[in-house]
C-alpha cells in the first residue's frame, strides 16, 4: 500500500513526519511523493 505524507507547519511537524514515514516503511508501506499514486494520504 502506498502512502503520501504532507507536512504543514513548524519543524516539529517535519520531525513527526519523518518518524511516521519510518514506522510506515518498517511495516511494509511504500512512501510516495505523488498524491495521485497514493492509497492513503496523511496530512500533518
mmCIF file of N, CA and C in Angstrom:
data_model
loop_
_atom_site.group_PDB
_atom_site.id
_atom_site.type_symbol
_atom_site.label_atom_id
_atom_site.label_comp_id
_atom_site.label_asym_id
_atom_site.label_seq_id
_atom_site.Cartn_x
_atom_site.Cartn_y
_atom_site.Cartn_z
ATOM 1 N N UNK A 1 0.848 -1.163 0.000
ATOM 2 C CA UNK A 1 0.000 0.000 0.000
ATOM 3 C C UNK A 1 0.901 1.235 0.000
ATOM 4 N N UNK A 2 0.544 2.232 -0.793
ATOM 5 C CA UNK A 2 1.338 3.453 -0.928
ATOM 6 C C UNK A 2 0.735 4.579 -0.103
ATOM 7 N N UNK A 3 1.623 5.308 0.598
ATOM 8 C CA UNK A 3 1.196 6.383 1.488
ATOM 9 C C UNK A 3 1.870 7.688 1.068
ATOM 10 N N UNK A 4 1.064 8.736 0.994
ATOM 11 C CA UNK A 4 1.550 10.089 0.742
ATOM 12 C C UNK A 4 1.461 10.849 2.054
ATOM 13 N N UNK A 5 2.559 11.480 2.463
ATOM 14 C CA UNK A 5 2.578 12.237 3.712
ATOM 15 C C UNK A 5 2.939 13.687 3.389
ATOM 16 N N UNK A 6 2.081 14.615 3.780
ATOM 17 C CA UNK A 6 2.296 16.050 3.551
ATOM 18 C C UNK A 6 2.455 16.742 4.895
ATOM 19 N N UNK A 7 3.490 17.560 5.018
ATOM 20 C CA UNK A 7 3.783 18.255 6.265
ATOM 21 C C UNK A 7 3.484 19.741 6.133
ATOM 22 N N UNK A 8 2.759 20.268 7.083
ATOM 23 C CA UNK A 8 2.479 21.702 7.179
ATOM 24 C C UNK A 8 2.977 22.183 8.533
ATOM 25 N N UNK A 9 3.420 23.407 8.605
ATOM 26 C CA UNK A 9 3.730 23.989 9.904
ATOM 27 C C UNK A 9 5.197 24.006 10.251
ATOM 28 N N UNK A 10 5.468 23.781 11.513
ATOM 29 C CA UNK A 10 6.791 24.005 12.087
ATOM 30 C C UNK A 10 7.732 22.808 11.925
ATOM 31 N N UNK A 11 8.954 22.980 12.430
ATOM 32 C CA UNK A 11 9.976 21.942 12.366
ATOM 33 C C UNK A 11 9.565 20.681 13.124
ATOM 34 N N UNK A 12 8.799 20.833 14.176
ATOM 35 C CA UNK A 12 8.342 19.661 14.929
ATOM 36 C C UNK A 12 7.461 18.783 14.052
ATOM 37 N N UNK A 13 6.644 19.402 13.221
ATOM 38 C CA UNK A 13 5.809 18.627 12.313
ATOM 39 C C UNK A 13 6.672 17.864 11.317
ATOM 40 N N UNK A 14 7.752 18.481 10.847
ATOM 41 C CA UNK A 14 8.660 17.803 9.925
ATOM 42 C C UNK A 14 9.290 16.592 10.600
ATOM 43 N N UNK A 15 9.687 16.752 11.839
ATOM 44 C CA UNK A 15 10.252 15.642 12.604
ATOM 45 C C UNK A 15 9.225 14.529 12.793
ATOM 46 N N UNK A 16 7.999 14.896 13.124
ATOM 47 C CA UNK A 16 6.924 13.909 13.281
ATOM 48 C C UNK A 16 6.693 13.147 11.984
ATOM 49 N N UNK A 17 6.730 13.851 10.865
ATOM 50 C CA UNK A 17 6.521 13.218 9.564
ATOM 51 C C UNK A 17 7.612 12.193 9.281
ATOM 52 N N UNK A 18 8.847 12.512 9.628
ATOM 53 C CA UNK A 18 9.946 11.570 9.428
ATOM 54 C C UNK A 18 9.748 10.318 10.273
ATOM 55 N N UNK A 19 9.298 10.491 11.504
ATOM 56 C CA UNK A 19 9.037 9.348 12.384
ATOM 57 C C UNK A 19 7.896 8.497 11.824
ATOM 58 N N UNK A 20 6.812 9.154 11.435
ATOM 59 C CA UNK A 20 5.653 8.447 10.877
ATOM 60 C C UNK A 20 6.057 7.670 9.629
ATOM 61 N N UNK A 21 6.802 8.314 8.741
ATOM 62 C CA UNK A 21 7.225 7.667 7.497
ATOM 63 C C UNK A 21 8.095 6.449 7.783
ATOM 64 N N UNK A 22 8.984 6.566 8.754
ATOM 65 C CA UNK A 22 9.836 5.442 9.122
ATOM 66 C C UNK A 22 9.045 4.269 9.670
ATOM 67 N N UNK A 23 8.083 4.544 10.516
ATOM 68 C CA UNK A 23 7.239 3.483 11.084
ATOM 69 C C UNK A 23 6.441 2.797 9.980
ATOM 70 N N UNK A 24 5.871 3.591 9.092
ATOM 71 C CA UNK A 24 5.097 3.020 7.992
ATOM 72 C C UNK A 24 5.977 2.153 7.095
ATOM 73 N N UNK A 25 7.169 2.639 6.751
ATOM 74 C CA UNK A 25 8.078 1.889 5.883
ATOM 75 C C UNK A 25 8.487 0.563 6.528
ATOM 76 N N UNK A 26 8.744 0.577 7.835
ATOM 77 C CA UNK A 26 9.120 -0.650 8.545
ATOM 78 C C UNK A 26 7.982 -1.662 8.573
ATOM 79 N N UNK A 27 6.761 -1.185 8.391
ATOM 80 C CA UNK A 27 5.599 -2.066 8.424
ATOM 81 C C UNK A 27 5.060 -2.380 7.033
ATOM 82 N N UNK A 28 5.897 -2.203 6.022
ATOM 83 C CA UNK A 28 5.555 -2.657 4.681
ATOM 84 C C UNK A 28 4.876 -1.653 3.774
ATOM 85 N N UNK A 29 4.704 -0.429 4.227
ATOM 86 C CA UNK A 29 4.092 0.596 3.384
ATOM 87 C C UNK A 29 5.164 1.253 2.530
ATOM 88 N N UNK A 30 4.791 1.677 1.339
ATOM 89 C CA UNK A 30 5.683 2.437 0.469
ATOM 90 C C UNK A 30 5.314 3.906 0.578
ATOM 91 N N UNK A 31 6.314 4.745 0.737
ATOM 92 C CA UNK A 31 6.084 6.186 0.805
ATOM 93 C C UNK A 31 6.206 6.744 -0.610
ATOM 94 N N UNK A 32 5.211 7.506 -1.031
ATOM 95 C CA UNK A 32 5.225 8.119 -2.354
ATOM 96 C C UNK A 32 5.148 9.635 -2.241
ATOM 97 N N UNK A 33 5.767 10.313 -3.185
ATOM 98 C CA UNK A 33 5.717 11.774 -3.240
ATOM 99 C C UNK A 33 4.582 12.258 -4.135
ATOM 100 N N UNK A 34 3.860 11.320 -4.738
ATOM 101 C CA UNK A 34 2.789 11.640 -5.686
ATOM 102 C C UNK A 34 1.431 11.310 -5.068
ATOM 103 N N UNK A 35 0.665 12.329 -4.752
ATOM 104 C CA UNK A 35 -0.645 12.134 -4.129
ATOM 105 C C UNK A 35 -1.554 11.263 -4.987
ATOM 106 N N UNK A 36 -1.505 11.440 -6.298
ATOM 107 C CA UNK A 36 -2.367 10.663 -7.189
ATOM 108 C C UNK A 36 -2.010 9.180 -7.201
ATOM 109 N N UNK A 37 -0.799 8.841 -6.800
ATOM 110 C CA UNK A 37 -0.329 7.457 -6.782
ATOM 111 C C UNK A 37 -0.618 6.770 -5.443
ATOM 112 N N UNK A 38 -1.035 7.545 -4.442
ATOM 113 C CA UNK A 38 -1.186 7.034 -3.077
ATOM 114 C C UNK A 38 -2.539 6.368 -2.845
ATOM 115 N N UNK A 39 -2.509 5.357 -1.972
ATOM 116 C CA UNK A 39 -3.735 4.723 -1.487
ATOM 117 C C UNK A 39 -4.241 5.442 -0.236
ATOM 118 N N UNK A 40 -3.306 6.016 0.524
ATOM 119 C CA UNK A 40 -3.614 6.714 1.774
ATOM 120 C C UNK A 40 -2.876 8.049 1.771
ATOM 121 N N UNK A 41 -3.512 9.099 2.277
ATOM 122 C CA UNK A 41 -2.864 10.399 2.441
ATOM 123 C C UNK A 41 -2.898 10.789 3.912
ATOM 124 N N UNK A 42 -1.751 11.182 4.429
ATOM 125 C CA UNK A 42 -1.650 11.660 5.804
ATOM 126 C C UNK A 42 -1.225 13.116 5.748
ATOM 127 N N UNK A 43 -2.008 13.973 6.368
ATOM 128 C CA UNK A 43 -1.684 15.395 6.445
ATOM 129 C C UNK A 43 -1.255 15.714 7.863
ATOM 130 N N UNK A 44 -0.057 16.223 8.009
ATOM 131 C CA UNK A 44 0.485 16.525 9.326
ATOM 132 C C UNK A 44 0.792 18.004 9.390
#
